[in-house]
CSV table of C-alpha atoms and ligand atoms in Angstrom, one decimal:
chain,number,residue,atom,x,y,z
Q,1,MET,CA,16.3,12.1,2.4
Q,2,GLU,CA,13.8,13.1,0.3
Q,3,ASN,CA,10.4,14.4,1.1
Q,4,ILE,CA,7.2,12.4,0.8
Q,5,LYS,CA,5.3,14.1,-2.5
Q,6,LEU,CA,1.9,15.2,-3.0
Q,7,ASN,CA,0.6,15.2,-6.7
Q,8,ILE,CA,-2.4,17.2,-7.6
Q,9,THR,CA,-1.9,17.6,-11.3
Q,10,TYR,CA,-4.7,15.3,-11.9
Q,11,LEU,CA,-7.0,17.6,-10.7
Q,12,ASN,CA,-6.7,19.8,-12.8
Q,13,ASN,CA,-10.4,19.3,-14.6
Q,14,PHE,CA,-12.1,19.4,-10.7
Q,15,ILE,CA,-11.0,22.1,-8.8
Q,16,GLU,CA,-9.5,25.9,-10.2
Q,17,ASN,CA,-6.4,26.9,-8.3
Q,18,ASN,CA,-7.8,30.5,-7.7
Q,19,GLU,CA,-10.4,27.7,-5.2
Q,20,ILE,CA,-7.5,26.3,-3.4
Q,21,SER,CA,-5.7,30.1,-2.4
Q,22,LYS,CA,-9.4,31.4,-1.2
Q,23,LEU,CA,-8.7,29.3,1.4
Q,24,GLN,CA,-5.5,30.7,2.4
Q,25,ASP,CA,-7.2,32.4,5.5
Q,26,LYS,CA,-9.6,29.1,6.8
Q,27,ILE,CA,-6.8,26.7,6.7
Q,28,ASN,CA,-4.3,29.8,8.4
Q,29,LYS,CA,-6.6,29.7,11.0
Q,30,ALA,CA,-7.4,25.6,11.9
Q,31,ASN,CA,-3.6,26.0,11.6
Q,32,ASN,CA,-3.1,28.3,14.4
Q,33,HIS,CA,-5.8,26.5,16.4
Q,34,ILE,CA,-3.2,23.4,16.5
Q,35,ASN,CA,0.5,25.4,16.9
Q,36,LYS,CA,-2.3,28.3,20.0
Q,37,LYS,CA,-4.0,25.2,21.3
Q,38,THR,CA,-6.9,27.9,20.4
Q,39,GLY,CA,-9.9,25.0,18.8
Q,40,LYS,CA,-12.0,22.4,19.8
Q,41,GLY,CA,-10.1,19.4,21.8
Q,42,ASN,CA,-7.1,21.8,22.3
Q,43,ASP,CA,-6.3,19.3,25.3
Q,44,PHE,CA,-5.6,16.1,22.8
Q,45,LEU,CA,-2.9,18.1,21.0
Q,46,GLY,CA,0.1,16.3,22.6
Q,47,TRP,CA,0.3,14.5,19.0
Q,48,ALA,CA,1.8,17.4,17.1
Q,49,ASP,CA,4.9,17.9,18.3
Q,50,LEU,CA,5.6,14.4,19.9
Q,51,PRO,CA,8.4,13.2,16.9
Q,52,LYS,CA,10.2,17.0,18.1
Q,53,ASN,CA,10.1,16.4,21.5
Q,54,ILE,CA,10.5,12.2,21.8
Q,55,ASP,CA,12.0,11.1,25.1
Q,56,GLU,CA,15.6,9.8,24.2
Q,57,GLU,CA,15.2,8.0,27.9
Q,58,LEU,CA,11.8,6.6,27.4
Q,59,LEU,CA,12.6,5.3,23.2
Q,60,GLN,CA,15.9,3.4,24.8
Q,61,ASP,CA,13.4,1.6,27.5
Q,62,ILE,CA,11.3,0.6,24.9
Q,63,LYS,CA,14.2,-0.8,23.0
Q,64,THR,CA,15.4,-2.6,26.1
Q,65,THR,CA,11.7,-3.6,26.5
Q,66,ALA,CA,11.4,-4.6,23.3
Q,67,LYS,CA,15.1,-6.8,22.9
Q,68,ASN,CA,13.6,-9.1,25.9
Q,69,LEU,CA,10.6,-10.0,24.9
Q,70,ILE,CA,12.0,-11.0,21.2
Q,71,GLU,CA,14.7,-12.8,23.1
Q,72,LYS,CA,12.5,-15.4,24.6
Q,73,SER,CA,9.1,-14.7,21.9
Q,74,GLU,CA,8.1,-17.1,19.1
Q,75,ILE,CA,5.0,-15.1,19.1
Q,76,ILE,CA,3.9,-11.8,20.8
Q,77,VAL,CA,0.2,-11.0,21.2
Q,78,VAL,CA,-1.1,-7.4,20.9
Q,79,ILE,CA,-3.9,-7.0,22.7
Q,80,GLY,CA,-5.6,-3.4,21.8
Q,81,ILE,CA,-8.4,-2.3,19.7
Q,82,GLY,CA,-8.8,1.1,18.0
Q,83,GLY,CA,-5.7,3.4,17.8
Q,84,SER,CA,-4.4,1.0,20.6
Q,85,TYR,CA,-3.8,-2.1,17.8
Q,86,LEU,CA,-3.9,0.1,14.4
Q,87,GLY,CA,-1.3,1.8,13.8
Q,88,ALA,CA,1.1,-0.4,15.1
Q,89,LYS,CA,-0.5,-3.2,13.0
Q,90,ALA,CA,0.0,-0.8,10.0
Q,91,ILE,CA,3.7,-0.1,9.8
Q,92,ILE,CA,4.4,-3.9,11.0
Q,93,ASP,CA,2.4,-4.9,8.3
Q,94,ALA,CA,3.8,-2.9,5.6
Q,95,LEU,CA,7.5,-2.9,6.7
Q,96,SER,CA,7.2,-7.5,7.5
Q,97,ASN,CA,7.4,-10.3,5.0
Q,98,PRO,CA,4.1,-12.0,5.7
Q,99,PHE,CA,5.4,-15.2,4.9
Q,100,ASN,CA,7.7,-15.1,8.5
Q,101,SER,CA,4.4,-16.0,9.7
Q,102,LEU,CA,4.9,-19.7,8.6
Q,103,ASN,CA,8.5,-19.6,11.3
Q,104,PRO,CA,8.1,-17.7,14.2
Q,105,GLN,CA,11.4,-17.7,15.9
Q,106,LYS,CA,12.5,-16.5,19.2
Q,107,GLY,CA,14.7,-13.3,18.1
Q,108,ASN,CA,12.1,-13.0,15.1
Q,109,PRO,CA,8.8,-13.0,17.0
Q,110,TYR,CA,5.5,-13.4,14.7
Q,111,ILE,CA,2.6,-10.3,15.9
Q,112,VAL,CA,-0.2,-11.7,16.4
Q,113,TYR,CA,-3.3,-9.7,17.7
Q,114,ALA,CA,-6.2,-9.9,20.6
Q,115,GLY,CA,-9.1,-8.1,21.7
Q,116,ASN,CA,-10.1,-6.1,18.7
Q,117,SER,CA,-13.2,-7.9,18.1
Q,118,LEU,CA,-15.2,-10.4,20.3
Q,119,SER,CA,-14.8,-13.7,18.0
Q,120,GLU,CA,-15.2,-16.1,20.4
Q,121,ASP,CA,-13.5,-18.4,17.1
Q,122,TYR,CA,-10.4,-15.7,16.5
Q,123,HIS,CA,-9.6,-16.0,20.3
Q,124,ASN,CA,-10.3,-19.9,20.4
Q,125,ASP,CA,-8.5,-20.8,18.0
Q,126,LEU,CA,-5.8,-17.9,19.5
Q,127,LEU,CA,-5.2,-20.0,22.9
Q,128,LYS,CA,-4.9,-22.8,20.8
Q,129,THR,CA,-2.3,-21.3,19.2
Q,130,LEU,CA,-0.4,-19.9,22.1
Q,131,ASP,CA,-0.4,-23.6,23.6
Q,132,LYS,CA,1.9,-24.5,21.2
Q,133,TYR,CA,4.5,-21.8,20.5
Q,134,ASP,CA,6.9,-19.6,23.4
Q,135,TYR,CA,4.8,-16.5,23.9
Q,136,SER,CA,5.2,-12.9,25.7
Q,137,VAL,CA,1.9,-10.2,25.6
Q,138,ILE,CA,1.7,-6.4,25.5
Q,139,VAL,CA,-1.7,-5.0,26.6
Q,140,ILE,CA,-2.7,-1.8,25.4
Q,141,SER,CA,-5.9,0.2,26.5
Q,142,LYS,CA,-5.5,4.5,27.5
Q,143,SER,CA,-8.9,4.0,29.5
Q,144,GLY,CA,-8.0,0.6,30.9
Q,145,THR,CA,-11.6,-0.1,30.5
Q,146,THR,CA,-12.9,-1.1,27.3
Q,147,THR,CA,-14.5,-4.4,26.7
Q,148,GLU,CA,-12.9,-6.1,23.7
Q,149,PRO,CA,-9.0,-6.5,25.0
Q,150,ALA,CA,-10.4,-6.4,28.4
Q,151,ILE,CA,-12.3,-9.7,27.9
Q,152,ALA,CA,-8.8,-11.1,25.8
Q,153,PHE,CA,-6.3,-10.1,28.1
Q,154,ARG,CA,-8.3,-12.0,31.1
Q,155,LEU,CA,-8.1,-14.8,28.6
Q,156,ILE,CA,-4.3,-14.7,27.8
Q,157,LYS,CA,-3.5,-13.6,31.1
Q,158,GLN,CA,-5.1,-16.5,33.0
Q,159,HIS,CA,-3.7,-18.8,30.2
Q,160,ILE,CA,0.1,-17.8,29.8
Q,161,TYR,CA,-0.1,-17.4,34.5
Q,162,LYS,CA,-0.7,-21.4,34.0
Q,163,LYS,CA,1.4,-22.0,30.7
Q,164,TYR,CA,4.7,-20.1,32.8
Q,165,GLY,CA,3.4,-19.6,36.1
Q,166,GLN,CA,3.4,-16.2,37.6
Q,167,LYS,CA,6.7,-15.1,37.8
Q,168,GLU,CA,8.3,-15.8,34.8
Q,169,ALA,CA,4.2,-15.0,32.9
Q,170,ILE,CA,5.1,-11.7,35.0
Q,171,SER,CA,8.3,-11.1,32.9
Q,172,ARG,CA,6.3,-11.7,29.7
Q,173,ILE,CA,3.6,-9.3,30.0
Q,174,VAL,CA,4.3,-5.3,29.3
Q,175,ALA,CA,1.0,-3.0,29.9
Q,176,ILE,CA,0.6,0.7,28.1
Q,177,THR,CA,-2.0,2.5,29.4
Q,178,ASP,CA,-3.3,6.0,31.2
Q,179,LYS,CA,-0.8,6.6,34.3
Q,180,GLU,CA,-3.2,6.3,37.0
Q,181,ARG,CA,-7.0,5.8,35.8
Q,182,GLY,CA,-8.6,2.2,34.6
Q,183,ALA,CA,-8.2,-1.8,35.9
Q,184,LEU,CA,-5.2,-2.2,33.5
Q,185,LYS,CA,-3.3,0.0,35.6
Q,186,THR,CA,-4.5,-1.4,38.8
Q,187,ILE,CA,-3.7,-4.9,37.6
Q,188,ALA,CA,-0.8,-3.5,36.5
Q,189,ASN,CA,0.6,-1.9,40.0
Q,190,ASN,CA,-1.2,-5.1,41.6
Q,191,ASP,CA,0.7,-8.1,39.8
Q,192,ASN,CA,3.8,-5.8,38.7
Q,193,PHE,CA,4.1,-5.5,35.3
Q,194,LYS,CA,6.2,-3.7,33.3
Q,195,THR,CA,3.9,-0.2,32.3
Q,196,PHE,CA,4.2,2.1,29.9
Q,197,ILE,CA,2.1,5.6,30.3
Q,198,ILE,CA,-0.1,7.0,27.3
Q,199,PRO,CA,0.0,10.6,27.7
Q,200,ASP,CA,-3.3,12.1,28.7
Q,201,ASP,CA,-3.2,14.3,25.7
Q,202,VAL,CA,-2.0,12.0,23.4
Q,203,GLY,CA,-5.6,10.4,22.1
Q,204,GLY,CA,-5.6,6.6,20.5
Q,205,ARG,CA,-6.2,7.7,17.3
Q,206,TYR,CA,-3.1,9.8,17.2
Q,207,SER,CA,-1.0,7.4,19.6
Q,208,VAL,CA,1.0,5.2,16.9
Q,209,LEU,CA,4.5,7.1,18.1
Q,210,THR,CA,4.2,6.9,21.4
Q,211,PRO,CA,5.2,3.7,23.5
Q,212,VAL,CA,1.3,2.1,22.0
Q,213,GLY,CA,2.5,1.9,18.5
Q,214,LEU,CA,7.0,2.2,19.5
Q,215,ILE,CA,6.3,-1.3,21.4
Q,216,PRO,CA,5.1,-3.7,18.6
Q,217,ILE,CA,7.1,-2.2,15.7
Q,218,ALA,CA,10.3,-2.5,18.0
Q,219,CYS,CA,8.9,-6.0,18.8
Q,220,ALA,CA,8.8,-6.9,15.1
Q,221,GLY,CA,12.1,-5.6,14.7
Q,222,PHE,CA,11.6,-2.5,12.7
Q,223,ASN,CA,13.8,0.8,13.2
Q,224,ILE,CA,11.4,3.1,15.8
Q,225,ASP,CA,14.1,6.0,15.3
Q,226,GLU,CA,13.9,6.2,11.9
Q,227,LEU,CA,10.1,6.4,12.4
Q,228,ILE,CA,10.3,8.7,14.5
Q,229,ASN,CA,12.7,11.2,12.0
Q,230,GLY,CA,10.1,11.0,9.5
Q,231,ALA,CA,7.7,12.4,12.0
Q,232,LYS,CA,9.7,14.9,13.0
Q,233,LYS,CA,11.1,15.8,9.1
Q,234,CYS,CA,7.3,16.3,8.7
Q,235,SER,CA,6.3,18.2,11.9
Q,236,LEU,CA,9.6,20.7,11.0
Q,237,ASP,CA,8.8,21.5,7.8
Q,238,TYR,CA,4.8,21.6,8.0
Q,239,SER,CA,3.6,22.7,11.2
Q,240,ASP,CA,4.9,26.8,11.0
Q,241,ASN,CA,2.7,28.0,8.8
Q,242,ALA,CA,0.3,26.3,6.2
Q,243,ASP,CA,1.0,28.2,3.4
Q,244,LEU,CA,-0.6,26.8,0.2
Q,245,LYS,CA,1.9,27.2,-2.6
Q,246,SER,CA,4.2,25.1,-0.8
Q,247,ASN,CA,2.8,23.0,2.8
Q,248,ILE,CA,1.7,19.5,1.5
Q,249,ILE,CA,-0.5,19.2,4.6
Q,250,ALA,CA,-2.7,22.4,4.6
Q,251,GLN,CA,-2.9,21.6,0.7
Q,252,TYR,CA,-4.3,17.9,1.0
Q,253,ALA,CA,-7.1,19.2,4.0
Q,254,VAL,CA,-7.8,22.1,1.9
Q,255,ILE,CA,-8.2,19.5,-1.4
Q,256,ARG,CA,-10.7,17.5,1.0
Q,257,ASN,CA,-12.7,19.9,2.2
Q,258,LEU,CA,-13.4,21.3,-1.5
Q,259,LEU,CA,-14.1,18.4,-3.4
Q,260,TYR,CA,-16.3,17.1,0.0
Q,261,ASN,CA,-18.3,20.8,-0.8
Q,262,LYS,CA,-19.1,19.8,-4.9
Q,263,GLY,CA,-20.6,16.6,-3.3
Q,264,LYS,CA,-17.2,14.2,-3.1
Q,265,LYS,CA,-18.6,12.5,0.2
Q,266,ILE,CA,-16.2,9.8,0.1
Q,267,GLU,CA,-12.4,9.1,0.0
Q,268,ILE,CA,-11.0,5.9,-1.5
Q,269,LEU,CA,-7.8,5.8,0.0
Q,270,ALA,CA,-5.9,3.3,-1.8
Q,271,SER,CA,-2.7,1.7,-2.9
Q,272,PHE,CA,-1.4,-0.9,-5.7
Q,273,ASN,CA,0.7,-2.4,-2.4
Q,274,PRO,CA,-1.1,-4.7,-0.3
Q,275,LYS,CA,1.2,-4.4,2.7
Q,276,LEU,CA,-0.5,-1.1,2.5
Q,277,THR,CA,-4.0,-2.7,3.8
Q,278,PHE,CA,-3.6,-1.8,7.7
Q,279,PHE,CA,-2.0,1.8,7.0
Q,280,ILE,CA,-5.3,2.1,5.2
Q,281,GLU,CA,-7.2,0.8,8.2
Q,282,TRP,CA,-5.5,2.8,10.1
Q,283,TRP,CA,-6.9,6.4,8.5
Q,284,LYS,CA,-9.6,5.5,7.7
Q,285,GLN,CA,-10.1,5.0,11.9
Q,286,LEU,CA,-8.2,8.3,12.4
Q,287,TYR,CA,-10.4,9.9,9.4
Q,288,GLY,CA,-13.3,8.4,10.5
Q,289,GLU,CA,-13.2,8.9,14.5
Q,290,SER,CA,-12.0,12.5,13.4
Q,291,GLU,CA,-14.4,14.1,11.2
Q,292,GLY,CA,-17.8,12.0,11.2
Q,293,LYS,CA,-20.1,13.8,13.7
Q,294,GLU,CA,-22.2,16.4,13.9
Q,295,ASN,CA,-24.1,14.3,10.5
Q,296,LYS,CA,-20.8,16.1,8.8
Q,297,GLY,CA,-18.1,14.5,7.3
Q,298,ILE,CA,-15.8,12.9,4.5
Q,299,PHE,CA,-16.1,8.6,4.6
Q,300,PRO,CA,-13.0,7.4,4.6
Q,301,ALA,CA,-12.6,4.0,2.7
Q,302,GLY,CA,-10.5,2.1,1.6
Q,303,LEU,CA,-9.2,-0.4,-1.2
Q,304,ILE,CA,-5.9,-2.2,-2.5
Q,305,PHE,CA,-5.6,-2.2,-6.4
Q,306,THR,CA,-5.4,-4.2,-9.0
Q,307,THR,CA,-7.6,-6.9,-6.0
Q,308,ASP,CA,-9.8,-4.2,-5.3
Q,309,LEU,CA,-10.4,-3.7,-9.4
Q,310,HIS,CA,-11.6,-6.4,-9.8
Q,311,SER,CA,-14.0,-5.9,-7.6
Q,312,LEU,CA,-15.4,-2.6,-6.2
Q,313,GLY,CA,-13.4,-1.3,-9.7
Q,314,GLN,CA,-16.6,-1.4,-11.6
Q,315,TYR,CA,-18.5,1.1,-8.8
Q,316,MET,CA,-15.3,3.7,-8.9
Q,317,GLN,CA,-15.8,3.9,-12.1
Q,318,GLU,CA,-19.7,3.6,-13.0
Q,319,GLY,CA,-21.4,4.2,-9.9
Q,320,GLU,CA,-23.0,7.3,-8.0
Q,321,ARG,CA,-19.9,10.1,-8.3
Q,322,THR,CA,-19.6,11.0,-5.0
Q,323,ILE,CA,-16.2,10.0,-4.7
Q,324,PHE,CA,-12.8,11.2,-5.1
Q,325,GLU,CA,-9.5,8.9,-4.9
Q,326,THR,CA,-6.3,9.4,-3.1
Q,327,ILE,CA,-3.9,6.8,-3.8
Q,328,ILE,CA,-0.3,6.0,-2.1
Q,329,SER,CA,2.2,5.2,-4.9
Q,330,ILE,CA,5.8,3.7,-3.7
Q,331,ARG,CA,7.9,5.2,-6.0
Q,332,ASN,CA,11.1,2.0,-4.7
Q,333,ILE,CA,10.4,-1.7,-4.5
Q,334,LYS,CA,13.3,-3.3,-2.9
Q,335,GLN,CA,13.8,-5.9,-5.2
Q,336,SER,CA,12.8,-7.0,-8.9
Q,337,ILE,CA,11.2,-10.1,-9.7
Q,338,ILE,CA,12.2,-10.5,-14.0
Q,339,ILE,CA,9.1,-11.9,-15.7
Q,340,PRO,CA,10.6,-14.7,-17.3
Q,341,SER,CA,10.3,-15.4,-21.6
Q,342,ASP,CA,8.7,-18.8,-22.6
Q,343,THR,CA,9.6,-20.4,-25.7
Q,344,ASP,CA,5.7,-21.1,-26.4
Q,345,ASN,CA,4.5,-17.8,-25.6
Q,346,ILE,CA,1.2,-19.7,-25.4
Q,347,ASP,CA,-0.5,-17.0,-23.0
Q,348,GLY,CA,0.9,-13.7,-25.1
Q,349,LEU,CA,3.4,-12.5,-22.5
Q,350,ASN,CA,6.2,-12.3,-24.0
Q,351,TYR,CA,6.1,-8.8,-25.0
Q,352,LEU,CA,6.8,-8.5,-21.5
Q,353,SER,CA,9.6,-11.0,-20.5
Q,354,GLY,CA,13.0,-9.1,-19.3
Q,355,LYS,CA,10.1,-6.5,-17.0
Q,356,ASN,CA,10.2,-6.5,-13.7
Q,357,ILE,CA,6.6,-7.1,-11.8
Q,358,ASP,CA,6.6,-3.7,-10.9
Q,359,PHE,CA,6.9,-1.8,-13.7
Q,360,VAL,CA,3.4,-4.1,-14.9
Q,361,ASN,CA,2.3,-2.4,-11.6
Q,362,LYS,CA,3.3,0.7,-12.1
Q,363,LYS,CA,1.7,1.0,-15.4
Q,364,ALA,CA,-1.5,-0.6,-13.7
Q,365,GLU,CA,-1.7,2.7,-11.5
Q,366,LEU,CA,-1.4,4.7,-14.1
Q,367,GLY,CA,-3.8,3.8,-16.4
Q,368,THR,CA,-6.1,3.4,-13.4
Q,369,ILE,CA,-5.8,7.2,-12.2
Q,370,MET,CA,-6.5,8.3,-15.9
Q,371,ALA,CA,-9.9,6.3,-16.3
Q,372,HIS,CA,-11.0,7.2,-13.0
Q,373,VAL,CA,-10.4,11.1,-13.8
Q,374,GLU,CA,-12.1,10.5,-17.0
Q,375,GLY,CA,-14.9,9.2,-14.9
Q,376,ASN,CA,-15.0,11.8,-12.6
Q,377,VAL,CA,-13.3,10.4,-9.6
Q,378,PRO,CA,-10.8,13.3,-9.1
Q,379,ASN,CA,-7.3,12.0,-7.7
Q,380,ILE,CA,-4.7,12.9,-5.2
Q,381,LYS,CA,-1.7,10.8,-5.4
Q,382,ILE,CA,0.3,10.7,-2.4
Q,383,GLU,CA,4.4,9.8,-3.7
Q,384,LEU,CA,6.6,7.9,-1.3
Q,385,PRO,CA,10.1,7.4,-2.4
Q,386,ASN,CA,10.5,4.0,-0.1
Q,387,LEU,CA,8.4,1.7,1.5
Q,388,ASN,CA,10.5,2.7,4.5
Q,389,GLU,CA,10.1,3.9,8.8
Q,390,TYR,CA,11.4,7.2,7.7
Q,391,TYR,CA,8.7,8.1,4.5
Q,392,LEU,CA,5.9,5.8,6.8
Q,393,GLY,CA,7.1,8.5,9.7
Q,394,GLN,CA,6.7,10.9,7.6
Q,395,LEU,CA,3.1,9.9,6.1
Q,396,ILE,CA,2.0,9.1,9.8
Q,397,TYR,CA,2.3,12.8,10.6
Q,398,PHE,CA,1.4,14.0,7.5
Q,399,PHE,CA,-2.0,12.7,8.3
Q,400,GLU,CA,-2.8,13.2,11.8
Q,401,ARG,CA,-2.2,16.7,11.2
Q,402,ALA,CA,-4.0,16.7,7.9
Q,403,CYS,CA,-7.0,15.1,9.5
Q,404,ALA,CA,-6.8,18.1,12.6
Q,405,LEU,CA,-6.6,20.6,10.1
Q,406,SER,CA,-9.8,19.1,8.3
Q,407,GLY,CA,-11.9,18.6,11.3
Q,408,TYR,CA,-11.4,22.3,12.5
Q,409,LEU,CA,-12.2,22.8,8.9
Q,410,ILE,CA,-15.3,21.7,9.2
Q,411,ASN,CA,-16.2,23.1,12.5
Q,412,VAL,CA,-15.8,19.4,14.7
Q,413,ASN,CA,-13.7,18.2,17.3
Q,414,PRO,CA,-10.9,16.0,15.8
Q,415,PHE,CA,-10.4,14.4,18.7
Q,416,ASP,CA,-13.7,13.0,20.3
Q,417,GLN,CA,-15.6,10.4,19.2
Q,418,PRO,CA,-18.7,10.5,20.8
Q,419,GLY,CA,-20.9,8.3,18.3
Q,420,VAL,CA,-18.9,5.5,19.4
Q,421,GLU,CA,-20.8,5.5,23.1
Q,422,ALA,CA,-24.1,4.1,21.2
Q,423,TYR,CA,-23.3,0.5,20.9
Q,424,LYS,CA,-21.7,0.2,24.1
Q,425,LYS,CA,-24.3,1.7,26.3
Q,426,ASN,CA,-27.3,-1.2,24.3
Q,427,MET,CA,-24.8,-3.9,24.7
Q,428,PHE,CA,-23.8,-3.1,28.6
Q,429,LYS,CA,-27.3,-2.9,28.9
Q,430,LEU,CA,-28.4,-6.4,26.9
Q,431,LEU,CA,-25.3,-7.5,28.6
Q,432,LYS,CA,-26.9,-6.6,32.4
Q,433,GLU,CA,-30.6,-7.9,31.6
A,501,PA5,O1,-9.2,6.9,18.8
A,501,PA5,C1,-10.0,6.6,19.7
A,501,PA5,O2,-9.6,6.5,20.9
A,501,PA5,C2,-10.5,5.3,20.2
A,501,PA5,O3,-10.1,4.3,19.1
A,501,PA5,C3,-9.3,4.2,21.0
A,501,PA5,O4,-8.1,4.0,21.2
A,501,PA5,C4,-10.2,2.5,21.1
A,501,PA5,O5,-12.1,3.1,22.1
A,501,PA5,C5,-9.7,2.1,22.5
A,501,PA5,O6,-9.3,2.5,23.5
A,501,PA5,P1,-8.7,2.3,24.7
A,501,PA5,O7,-7.0,2.7,24.6
A,501,PA5,O8,-9.2,3.5,25.7
A,501,PA5,O9,-9.2,0.9,25.1
């Protein structure tokens, strides 16, 4: 097995080597804040050692629970918002055949999501669909009081109790929440749901390697051991020191910081594989909530190429020069589709016949990087040998740790999100009027 790689060769025009090495002391300090728990938000560092200290009994319980739900469900509804669903959806979408949704079956259920918006339309469509399929529910909320998932769970709980009767319904519900606080914990206790705990020292957006992510991912049929093994490898290789010559996590954090200080205020995380759309959404939440505070922080945005090259590609190439780009590149694909030859060749594509689609995609990737670098958009490339659980596990840990380091480099608490309260305060006031 290899490690994921950070390719910074396209940064030559933008950053000098000595600019990176000058930040060695600063990044050492940030790394010590994580290892010695001396930085801001130090009671939320549980994610850092999660993959190393994973509890085997818990893993077994997760697998058994997932197996029970899989066997009796054509659909599994994951209720949660923000960090309580994005990590699971990121991994499930990255590894799934999206067309499986056309034929959900017991033993191979389709995972759907609820409570991540207040859209009546969406939840109405979902409830109508749940009339027709056998389903189970995983409800996730660390606080146990978040409005969006609470409303969705109230609706779906009523639906599932009516559909199956209380006893069977209870066997189809799993709650993931705080060990003692919150309404969800009280409901779970009262109705005797199977319950998993979110550790106190792991915040929502860093929780994908707790039951929050692992149970839905296991229910989708993916290998959670490999996901954890990947994360563990990355944590063992890159936690002890932050040597900028060899530590790719420290390098990424420092480079982002340097680019930010050179006026590159927006980072686009992009991929040429649409299966990573929600991985990018997970990353956006992780970085947006961790860094964006005290009027500071890189704005994290995401694009899927080549799709978005036909829309925002224009802006990337020639708009305001405040952007840098990080591309997640997958080296090998699982199966190849060869472009056939055509006797008439009216579309003029015969020069590509015999090549596979990914060959064209990789040329598009290289051509895009060259164009963007030329257009004054610095490029960082993260290379994964394959799109599988092991390398996604590495990537999760890579981004989580780099995010914490990045927050410490700009001297903010990477583990709180005070700004999220503002809309809630207004909403509750308006609701009570
Ligand atoms: O990262 C975070 O802490 C947030 O995005 C939360 O995950 C999100 O607000 C959901 O919170 P809860 O799990 O308490 O319902």
